[in-house]
XYZ file of C-alpha atoms in Angstrom:
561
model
C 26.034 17.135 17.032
C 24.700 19.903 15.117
C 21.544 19.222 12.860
C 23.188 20.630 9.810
C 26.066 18.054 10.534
C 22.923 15.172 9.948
C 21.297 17.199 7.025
C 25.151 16.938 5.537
C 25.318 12.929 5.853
C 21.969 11.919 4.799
C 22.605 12.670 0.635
C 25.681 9.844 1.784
C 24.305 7.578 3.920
C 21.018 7.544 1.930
C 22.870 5.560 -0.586
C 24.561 2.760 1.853
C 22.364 -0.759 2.437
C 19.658 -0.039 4.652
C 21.039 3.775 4.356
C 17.123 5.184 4.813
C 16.603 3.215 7.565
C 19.339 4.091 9.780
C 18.867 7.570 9.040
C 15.546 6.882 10.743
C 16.155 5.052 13.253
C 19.408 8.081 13.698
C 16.590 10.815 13.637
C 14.722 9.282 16.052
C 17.682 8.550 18.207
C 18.066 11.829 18.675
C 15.662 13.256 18.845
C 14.329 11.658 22.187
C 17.637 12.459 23.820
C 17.162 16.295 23.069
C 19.916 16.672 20.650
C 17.670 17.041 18.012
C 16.792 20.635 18.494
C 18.253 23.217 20.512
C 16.616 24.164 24.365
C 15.082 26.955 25.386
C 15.820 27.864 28.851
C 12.309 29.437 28.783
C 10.295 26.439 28.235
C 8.765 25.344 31.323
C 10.281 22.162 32.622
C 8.465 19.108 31.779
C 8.136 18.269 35.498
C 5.388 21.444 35.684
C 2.933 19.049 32.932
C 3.713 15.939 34.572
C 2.381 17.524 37.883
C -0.685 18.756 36.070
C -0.754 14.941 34.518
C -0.851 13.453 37.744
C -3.463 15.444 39.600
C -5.829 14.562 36.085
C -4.685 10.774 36.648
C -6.381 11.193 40.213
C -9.348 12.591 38.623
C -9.750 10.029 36.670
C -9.551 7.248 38.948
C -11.656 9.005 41.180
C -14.304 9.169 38.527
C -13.936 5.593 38.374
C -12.670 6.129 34.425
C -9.367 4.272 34.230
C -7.654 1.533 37.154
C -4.999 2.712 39.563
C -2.638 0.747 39.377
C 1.185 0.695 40.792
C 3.758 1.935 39.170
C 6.846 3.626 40.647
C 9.206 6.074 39.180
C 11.754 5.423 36.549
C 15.217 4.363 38.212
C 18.229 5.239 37.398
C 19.181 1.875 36.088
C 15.942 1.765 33.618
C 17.132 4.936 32.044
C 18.259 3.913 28.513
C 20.269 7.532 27.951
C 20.579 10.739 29.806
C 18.386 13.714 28.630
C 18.778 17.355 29.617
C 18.092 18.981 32.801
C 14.301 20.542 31.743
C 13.625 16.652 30.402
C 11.827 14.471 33.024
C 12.092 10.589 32.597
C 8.471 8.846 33.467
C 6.167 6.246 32.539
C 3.798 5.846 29.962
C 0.911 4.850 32.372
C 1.759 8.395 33.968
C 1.788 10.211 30.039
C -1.430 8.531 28.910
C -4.201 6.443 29.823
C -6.751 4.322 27.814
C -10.402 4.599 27.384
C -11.629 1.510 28.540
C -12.924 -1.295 26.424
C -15.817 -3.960 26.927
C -18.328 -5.415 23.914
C -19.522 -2.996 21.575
C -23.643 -2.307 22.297
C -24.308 0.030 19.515
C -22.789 0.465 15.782
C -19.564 0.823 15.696
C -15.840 1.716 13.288
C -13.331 -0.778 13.647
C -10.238 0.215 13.148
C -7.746 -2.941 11.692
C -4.633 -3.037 10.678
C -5.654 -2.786 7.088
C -6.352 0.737 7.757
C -3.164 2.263 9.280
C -0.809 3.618 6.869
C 2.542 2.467 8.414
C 4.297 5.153 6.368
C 2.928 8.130 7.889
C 1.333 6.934 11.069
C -1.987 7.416 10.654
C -5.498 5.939 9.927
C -6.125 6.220 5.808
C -7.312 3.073 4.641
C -11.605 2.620 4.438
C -13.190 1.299 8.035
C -15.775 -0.747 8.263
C -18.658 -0.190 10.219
C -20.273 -3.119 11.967
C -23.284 -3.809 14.117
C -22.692 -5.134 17.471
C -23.441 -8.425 16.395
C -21.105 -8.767 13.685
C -17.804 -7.499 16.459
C -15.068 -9.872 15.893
C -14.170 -11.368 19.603
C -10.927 -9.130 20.472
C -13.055 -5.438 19.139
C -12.985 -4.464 22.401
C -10.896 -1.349 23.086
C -12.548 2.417 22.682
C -10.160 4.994 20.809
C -10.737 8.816 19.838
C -9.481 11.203 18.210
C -5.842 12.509 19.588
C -5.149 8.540 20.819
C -1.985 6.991 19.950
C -2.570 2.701 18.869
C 0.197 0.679 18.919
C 0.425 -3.029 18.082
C 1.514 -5.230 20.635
C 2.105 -8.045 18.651
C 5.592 -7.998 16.415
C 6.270 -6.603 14.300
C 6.118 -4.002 16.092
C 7.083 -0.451 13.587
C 4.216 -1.712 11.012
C 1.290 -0.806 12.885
C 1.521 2.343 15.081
C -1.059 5.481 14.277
C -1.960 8.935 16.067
C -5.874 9.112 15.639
C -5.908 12.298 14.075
C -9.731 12.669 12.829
C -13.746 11.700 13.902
C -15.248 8.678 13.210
C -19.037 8.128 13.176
C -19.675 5.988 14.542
C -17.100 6.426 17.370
C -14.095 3.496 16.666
C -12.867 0.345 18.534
C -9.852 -1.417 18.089
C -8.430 -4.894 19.005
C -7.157 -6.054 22.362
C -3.656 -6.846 20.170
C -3.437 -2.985 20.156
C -2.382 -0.509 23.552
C -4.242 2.870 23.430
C -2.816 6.101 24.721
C -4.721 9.345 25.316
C -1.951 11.554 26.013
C -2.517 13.850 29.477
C -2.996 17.557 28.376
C 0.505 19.337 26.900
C 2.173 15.960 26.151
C 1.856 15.781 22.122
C 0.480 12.667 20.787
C 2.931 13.067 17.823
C 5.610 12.648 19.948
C 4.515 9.647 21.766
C 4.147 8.572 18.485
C 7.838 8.879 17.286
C 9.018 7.577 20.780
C 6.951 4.460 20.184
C 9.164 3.879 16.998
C 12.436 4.919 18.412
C 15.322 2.386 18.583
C 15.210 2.592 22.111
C 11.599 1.951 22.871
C 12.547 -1.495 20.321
C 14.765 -2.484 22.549
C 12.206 -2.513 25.732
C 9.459 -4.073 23.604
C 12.154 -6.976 22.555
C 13.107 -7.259 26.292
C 9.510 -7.450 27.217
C 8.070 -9.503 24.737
C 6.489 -12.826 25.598
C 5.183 -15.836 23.542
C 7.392 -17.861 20.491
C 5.182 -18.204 17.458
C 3.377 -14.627 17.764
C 5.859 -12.766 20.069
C 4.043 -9.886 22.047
C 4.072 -7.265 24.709
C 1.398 -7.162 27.273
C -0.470 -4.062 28.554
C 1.105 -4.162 31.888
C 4.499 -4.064 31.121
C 3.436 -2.031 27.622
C 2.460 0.947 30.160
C 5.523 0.266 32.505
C 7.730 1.372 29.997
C 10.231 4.385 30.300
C 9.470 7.573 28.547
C 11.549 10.883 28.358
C 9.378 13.837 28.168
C 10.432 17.500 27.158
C 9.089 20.377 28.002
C 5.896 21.208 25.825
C 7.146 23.757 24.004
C 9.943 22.153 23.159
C 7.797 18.340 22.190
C 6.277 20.808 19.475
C 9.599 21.546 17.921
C 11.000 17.805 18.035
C 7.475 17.142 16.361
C 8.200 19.647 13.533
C 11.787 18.592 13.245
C 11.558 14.735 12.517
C 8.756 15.616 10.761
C 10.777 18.065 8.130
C 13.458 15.379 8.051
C 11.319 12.346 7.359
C 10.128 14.314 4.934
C 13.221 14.640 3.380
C 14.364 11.121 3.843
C 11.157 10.220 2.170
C 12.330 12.149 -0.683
C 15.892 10.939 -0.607
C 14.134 7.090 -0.800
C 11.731 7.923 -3.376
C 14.681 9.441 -5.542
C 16.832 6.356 -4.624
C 14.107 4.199 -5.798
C 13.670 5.729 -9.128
C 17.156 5.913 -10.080
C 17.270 1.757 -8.917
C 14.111 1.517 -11.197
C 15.990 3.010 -14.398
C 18.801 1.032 -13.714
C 17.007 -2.252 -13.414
C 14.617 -1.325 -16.634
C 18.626 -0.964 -18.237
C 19.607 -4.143 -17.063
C 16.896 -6.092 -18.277
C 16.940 -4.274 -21.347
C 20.320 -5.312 -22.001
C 19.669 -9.060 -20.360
C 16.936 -9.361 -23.313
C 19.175 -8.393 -26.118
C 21.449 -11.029 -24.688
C 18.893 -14.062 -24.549
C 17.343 -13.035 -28.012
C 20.072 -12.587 -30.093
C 19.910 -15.152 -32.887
C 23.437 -15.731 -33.249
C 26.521 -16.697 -31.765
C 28.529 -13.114 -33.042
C 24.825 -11.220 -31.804
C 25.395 -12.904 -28.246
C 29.579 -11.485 -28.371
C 28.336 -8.306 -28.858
C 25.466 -8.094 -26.541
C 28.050 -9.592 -24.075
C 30.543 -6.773 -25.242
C 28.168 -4.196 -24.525
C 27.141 -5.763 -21.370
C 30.929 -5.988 -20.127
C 31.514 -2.607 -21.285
C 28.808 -0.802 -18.478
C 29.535 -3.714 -15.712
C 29.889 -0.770 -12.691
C 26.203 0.771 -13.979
C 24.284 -2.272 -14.038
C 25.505 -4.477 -11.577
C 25.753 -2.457 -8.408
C 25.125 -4.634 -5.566
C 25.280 -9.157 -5.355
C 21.994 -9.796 -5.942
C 22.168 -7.943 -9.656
C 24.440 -11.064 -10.767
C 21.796 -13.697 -10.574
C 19.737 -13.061 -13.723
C 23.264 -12.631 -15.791
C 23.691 -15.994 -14.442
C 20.496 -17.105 -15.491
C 21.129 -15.606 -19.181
C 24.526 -17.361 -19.282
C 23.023 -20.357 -18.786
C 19.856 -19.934 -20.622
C 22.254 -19.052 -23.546
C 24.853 -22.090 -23.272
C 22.083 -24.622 -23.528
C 20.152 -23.330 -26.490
C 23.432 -23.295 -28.623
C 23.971 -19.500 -28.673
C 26.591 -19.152 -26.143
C 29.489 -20.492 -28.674
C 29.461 -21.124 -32.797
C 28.832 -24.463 -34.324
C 31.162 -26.233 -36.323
C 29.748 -28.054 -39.087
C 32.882 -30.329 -38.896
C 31.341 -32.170 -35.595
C 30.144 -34.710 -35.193
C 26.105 -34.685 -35.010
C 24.835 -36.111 -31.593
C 22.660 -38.251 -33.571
C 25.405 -40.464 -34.624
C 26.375 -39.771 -30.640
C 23.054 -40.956 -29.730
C 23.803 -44.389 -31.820
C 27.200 -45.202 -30.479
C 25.361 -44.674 -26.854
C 22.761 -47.387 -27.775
C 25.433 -49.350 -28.654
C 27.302 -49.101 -25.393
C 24.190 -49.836 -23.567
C 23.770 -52.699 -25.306
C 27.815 -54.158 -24.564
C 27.171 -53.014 -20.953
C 23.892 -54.805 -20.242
C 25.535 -57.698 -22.256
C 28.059 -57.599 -19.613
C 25.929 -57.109 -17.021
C 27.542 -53.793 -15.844
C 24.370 -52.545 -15.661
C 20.748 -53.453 -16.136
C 18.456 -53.850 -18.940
C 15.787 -50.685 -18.608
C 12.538 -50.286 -20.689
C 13.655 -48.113 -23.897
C 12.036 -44.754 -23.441
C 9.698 -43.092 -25.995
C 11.309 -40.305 -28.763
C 10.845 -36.353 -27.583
C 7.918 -35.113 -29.235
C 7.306 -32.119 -30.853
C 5.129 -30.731 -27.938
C 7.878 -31.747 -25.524
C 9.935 -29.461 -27.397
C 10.500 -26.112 -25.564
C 12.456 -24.232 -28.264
C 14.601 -25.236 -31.245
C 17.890 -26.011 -31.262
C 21.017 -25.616 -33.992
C 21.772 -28.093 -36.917
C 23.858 -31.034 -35.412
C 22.091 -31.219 -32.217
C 18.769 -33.754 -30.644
C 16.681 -33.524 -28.600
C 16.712 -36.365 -26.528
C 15.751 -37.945 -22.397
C 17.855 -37.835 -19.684
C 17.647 -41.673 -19.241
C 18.656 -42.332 -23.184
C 22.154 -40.977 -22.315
C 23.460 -41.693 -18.473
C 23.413 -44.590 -16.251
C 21.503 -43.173 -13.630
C 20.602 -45.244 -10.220
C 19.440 -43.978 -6.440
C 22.007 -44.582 -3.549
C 22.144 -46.655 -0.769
C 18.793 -47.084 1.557
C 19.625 -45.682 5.186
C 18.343 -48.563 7.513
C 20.017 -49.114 10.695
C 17.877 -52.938 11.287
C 19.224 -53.981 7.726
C 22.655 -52.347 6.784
C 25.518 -53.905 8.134
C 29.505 -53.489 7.747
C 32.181 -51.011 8.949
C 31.013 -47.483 9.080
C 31.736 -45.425 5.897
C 30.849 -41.491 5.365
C 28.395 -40.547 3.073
C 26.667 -38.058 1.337
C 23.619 -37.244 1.611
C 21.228 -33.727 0.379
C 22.877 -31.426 2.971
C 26.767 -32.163 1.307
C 25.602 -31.250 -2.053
C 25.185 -27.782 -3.362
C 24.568 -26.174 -6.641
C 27.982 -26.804 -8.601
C 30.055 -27.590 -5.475
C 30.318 -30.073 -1.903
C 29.959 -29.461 1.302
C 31.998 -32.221 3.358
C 32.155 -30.243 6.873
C 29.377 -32.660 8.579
C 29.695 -35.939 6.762
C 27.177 -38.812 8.465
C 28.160 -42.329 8.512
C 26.539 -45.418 7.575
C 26.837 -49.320 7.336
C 27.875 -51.076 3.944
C 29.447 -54.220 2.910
C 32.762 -54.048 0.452
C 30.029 -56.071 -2.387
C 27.351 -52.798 -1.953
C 30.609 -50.602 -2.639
C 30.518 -50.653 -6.902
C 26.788 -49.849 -6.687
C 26.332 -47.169 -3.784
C 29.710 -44.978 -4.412
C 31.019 -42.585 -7.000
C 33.793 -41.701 -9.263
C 35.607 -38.910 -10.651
C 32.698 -38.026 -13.115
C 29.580 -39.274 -11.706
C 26.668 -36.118 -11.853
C 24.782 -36.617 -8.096
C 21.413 -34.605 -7.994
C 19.422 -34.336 -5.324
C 15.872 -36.231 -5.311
C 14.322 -34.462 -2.479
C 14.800 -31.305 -0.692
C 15.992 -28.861 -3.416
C 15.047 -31.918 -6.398
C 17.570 -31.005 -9.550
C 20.424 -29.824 -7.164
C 23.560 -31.093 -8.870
C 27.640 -31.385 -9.108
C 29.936 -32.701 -10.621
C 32.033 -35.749 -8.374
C 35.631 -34.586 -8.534
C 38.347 -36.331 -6.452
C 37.431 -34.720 -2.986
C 34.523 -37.277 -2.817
C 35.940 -39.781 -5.404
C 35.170 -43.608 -3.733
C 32.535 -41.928 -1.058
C 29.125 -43.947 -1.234
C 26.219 -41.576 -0.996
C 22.615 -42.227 0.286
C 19.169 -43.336 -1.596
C 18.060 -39.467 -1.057
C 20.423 -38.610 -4.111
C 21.267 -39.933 -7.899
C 24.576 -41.199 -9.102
C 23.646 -40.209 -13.017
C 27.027 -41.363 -15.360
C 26.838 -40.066 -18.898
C 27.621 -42.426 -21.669
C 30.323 -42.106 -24.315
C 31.929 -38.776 -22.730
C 29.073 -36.667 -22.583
C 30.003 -33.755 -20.488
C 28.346 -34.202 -16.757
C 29.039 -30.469 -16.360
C 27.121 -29.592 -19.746
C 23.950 -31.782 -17.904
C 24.528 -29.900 -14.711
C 24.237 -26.707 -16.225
C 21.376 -27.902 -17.964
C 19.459 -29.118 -14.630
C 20.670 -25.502 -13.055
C 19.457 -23.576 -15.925
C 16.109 -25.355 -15.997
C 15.554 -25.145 -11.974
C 15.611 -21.063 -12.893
C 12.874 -21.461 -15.536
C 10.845 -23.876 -13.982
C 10.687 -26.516 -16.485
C 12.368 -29.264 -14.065
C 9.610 -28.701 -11.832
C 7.006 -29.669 -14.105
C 8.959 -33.395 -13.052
C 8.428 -32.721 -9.880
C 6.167 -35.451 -7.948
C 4.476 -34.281 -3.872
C 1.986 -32.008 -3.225
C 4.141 -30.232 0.050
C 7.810 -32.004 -0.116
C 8.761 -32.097 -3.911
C 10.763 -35.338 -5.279
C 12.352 -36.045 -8.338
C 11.987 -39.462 -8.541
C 14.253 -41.634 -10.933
C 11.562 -42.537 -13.676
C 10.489 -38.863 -13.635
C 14.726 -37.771 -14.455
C 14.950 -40.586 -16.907
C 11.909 -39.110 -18.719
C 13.729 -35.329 -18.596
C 13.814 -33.793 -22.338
C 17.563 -32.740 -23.165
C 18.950 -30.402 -25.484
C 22.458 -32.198 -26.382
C 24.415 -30.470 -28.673
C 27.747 -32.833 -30.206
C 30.537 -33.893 -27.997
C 33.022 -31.240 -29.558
C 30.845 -28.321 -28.828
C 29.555 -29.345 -25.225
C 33.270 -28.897 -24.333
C 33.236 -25.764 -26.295
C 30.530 -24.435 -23.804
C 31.428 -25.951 -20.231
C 34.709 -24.008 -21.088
C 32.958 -20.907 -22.401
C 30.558 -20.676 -19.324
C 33.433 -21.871 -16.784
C 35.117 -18.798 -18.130
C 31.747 -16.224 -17.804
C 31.047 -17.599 -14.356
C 34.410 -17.169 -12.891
C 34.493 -13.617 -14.474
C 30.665 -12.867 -12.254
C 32.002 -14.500 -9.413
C 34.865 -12.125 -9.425
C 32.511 -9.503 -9.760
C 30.145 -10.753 -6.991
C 32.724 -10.589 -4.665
C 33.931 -7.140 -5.942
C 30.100 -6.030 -5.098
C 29.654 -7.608 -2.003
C 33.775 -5.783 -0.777
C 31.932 -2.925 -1.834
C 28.665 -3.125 -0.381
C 30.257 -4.200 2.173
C 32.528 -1.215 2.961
C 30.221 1.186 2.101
C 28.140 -0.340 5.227
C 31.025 -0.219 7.441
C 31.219 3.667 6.615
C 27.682 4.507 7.359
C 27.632 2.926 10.406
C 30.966 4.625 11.902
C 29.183 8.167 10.567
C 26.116 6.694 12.200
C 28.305 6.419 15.569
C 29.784 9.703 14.851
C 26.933 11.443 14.415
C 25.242 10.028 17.468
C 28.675 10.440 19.974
């Protein structure tokens, strides 16, 4: 591969998912198996320095400065990828050495994480200077100038800086990092991008020990395989990923600015939407909207807050006109008292404690002439499931549903569980074509709609069977509960300090915006008909996003064949 051949993909592959980072990952790739820049068959080979190393490794051992320690030469089989014939593969411990550690005894910098700038690999951030008695425990490790630090402890690319300046007093880092002092001629700028490179990753993952806080240790840390180029030539893969991170960084930064514009658009447009005052404002906001689809909505994730707007719209009476020849839902309010009244009479359900009238500070926003604001518990029949107790339940086996089957809007009936229930529990613990279930744990205000995939299933004590009265829409009160899980007013229900319930007194006390029976059909069928249209284009994205991944990743291979 020839380097203009990369400098020709990255304008491309900048643009893909992750594009930036594989051109990274692509430059650093290559570089450490010498296809990065061209060889000089005048460089003296690498295995002249590595001599030299080795004789100042002796030294130093001799001098009693660093450990011998055993550690034989790279095999063949530990060789991740062939390099050229001036390369020489080796080890870390036999590129570097550290420079001791033990307890500070006089004032000291210690260098943190805070400090390293990830971006650029070095140490920018302030450093505080301590007293010996104020060392944390693990500020144990001496550094200098010209050291490489890497953290041992994932992840791993964050924290990884050449010490390129003085300190006064002289620095100390943590045992969680591995210090390198690079032997004379091997560039500590190039350790550095090795250190990063996909295929010193793939040691540390093979290496790494521990669950919770996965790390490498020092031993195997210095064990590690290294390919190192002739000096001369170290210098030139130094300047070269240097020059092209420096253009990727440009490539990102422009990337990011463009997604900035484009996202200050899009919620530009999103807040002409919500605050039009009018049915024919919201039709042409939408029109607009529709019209520039490709340039606002470029990836999956850019659907989510039209969905929000839909919704936000639909329920505040802006999302279709009114008709002043409904019927107001406060005569729809009365004919529901009424049929409470006949059903308790008839003992289809019980008698419940009326619940107060909305007041004005319950009120989030107004809403148009014919509709009231009233509570959740005023208009459904609304009762927890059945209790799951293996001591008490008895009768044949029945599936059930539980928190896991129901999503937002749809069911999941893949892993049904099974419990015990008599044929007499069956009228109170199942539902019907109809019935709204939410979820009272886990995600509380989760809801669908029961249509006949689940019709007759019972369902557990962890969910509520909610049946609206006198053919109020259960999808208009689902997209209700969904729109109000976005804005965070159903959470203001919500009772647990760590795991959140919904629990049935707080959803019967739920304020509800409920327009007349005529024009919640109006809307389930308006925003039925907007959703399917972003799901269609959600999937378009994600084809797209999709493909445009699979490309840069065969140009990735192509590039690195």
């Amino acid at each position: 591969m020839k380097p203009q051949d990369l400098i020709a993909a990255f304008d491309t592959l900048a643009e893909a998912p992750d594009g930036v980072k594989r051109l990274r990952a692509l430059v650093l790739q290559l570089a450490m198996r010498g296809r990065l820049v061209p060889q000089d068959p005048d460089d003296e080979p690498s295995g002249v320095l590595l001599d030299q190393a080795r004789q100042d490794r002796a030294r130093l051992i001799a001098e009693k400065f660093i450990r011998r320690r055993s550690a034989g030469e790279v095999q063949s089989n530990e060789q991740p990828f062939e390099i050229p014939p001036q390369w020489s593969w080796t080890r870390i411990w036999f590129a570097a050495h550290d420079l001791g550690q033990g307890k500070p005894k006089s004032r000291f910098s210690y260098v943190d994480v805070s400090a390293i700038d990830k971006e650029r690999g070095v140490i920018s951030g302030d450093v505080a200077i301590l007293n010996p008695e104020e060392a944390p425990s693990r500020a144990r490790k001496r550094v200098a100038r010209g050291c490489v630090i890497y953290s041992t402890v994932r992840p791993y690319l964050r924290n990884i800086a050449v010490v390129d300046r003085d300190f006064d007093p002289p620095p100390v880092v943590s045992t969680a990092f591995s210090v390198l002092m690079p032997y004379p001629r091997i560039s500590a700028r190039y350790l550095y991008y090795y250190l990063r490179s996909p295929a010193f990753v793939n040691y540390v993952e093979a290496h790494q020990k521990g669950v919770a806080y996965p790390a490498i240790n020092d031993g195997d840390f210095q064990l590690a395989p290294v390919p190192i180029p002739p000096s001369a030539e170290q210098k030139r893969i130094v300047a070269r990923v240097d020059e092209l991170m420096g253009l990727l960084d440009e490539l990102e930064a422009a990337r990011q600015a463009r997604e900035a514009t484009r996202t200050a658009l899009r919620d530009s447009v999103l807040a002409a939407l919500r605050d039009a005052d009018t049915s024919e404002e919201v039709e042409n906001a939408w029109e607009r909207i529709a019209g520039r689809m490709d340039d606002l909505f470029t990836a999956p994730a850019d659907v989510e807050p039209l969905r929000q707007t839909v919704l936000q719209l639909a329920v505040r009476g802006w999302l279709v006109p009114q008709d002043p020849d409904d019927e107001p839902a406060c005569l729809l309010l009365e004919r529901i008292a009424e049929e409470k009244a006949r059903l308790v009479k008839e003992q289809s359900i019980r008698k419940s404690k009326p619940l107060p009238p909305v007041s004005k500070d319950e009120v989030p926003f107004e809403v148009p002439n014919g509709w009231v604001w009233t509570r959740f518990g005023t208009i459904t029949n609304t009762r927890l499931g059945k209790m799951l107790d293996k001591a008490k339940n008895s009768g044949p086996m029945r599936p059930y549903l539980r928190n896991a089957n129901l999503q937002w809007f749809k069911f999941l009936l893949e892993d049904l569980k099974q419990l015990r229930l008599e044929e007499s529990e069956l009228t109170e613990c199942s539902v019907g074509v109809g019935d709204l279930l939410i979820c009272e744990g886990g995600e509380p205000g989760r809801a669908t709609v029961c249509d006949e995939s689940v019709d007759g299933m019972v369902y557990q004590k962890a969910l509520h069977r909610a049946r609206p009265l006198c053919g109020i829409s259960p999808w208009y009160l689902a997209y209700l509960l969904r729109c109000d899980t976005w804005s965070g007013r159903l959470a203001e229900l919500f009772t647990g300090a760590t795991i959140k319930h919904l629990t049935g007194r707080s959803l019967a006390s739920y304020t509800v915006p409920l327009p007349p029976l005529a024009e919640q059909k109006r809307i389930v069928a308006r925003v039925d008909q907007l959703m399917s249209l972003l799901d269609r284009l959600e999937q378009r994205l994600a084809s797209k996003t999709t493909a445009h991944d699979t490309f840069a990743a065969a140009v990735v291979h192509h590039l690195d064949a």
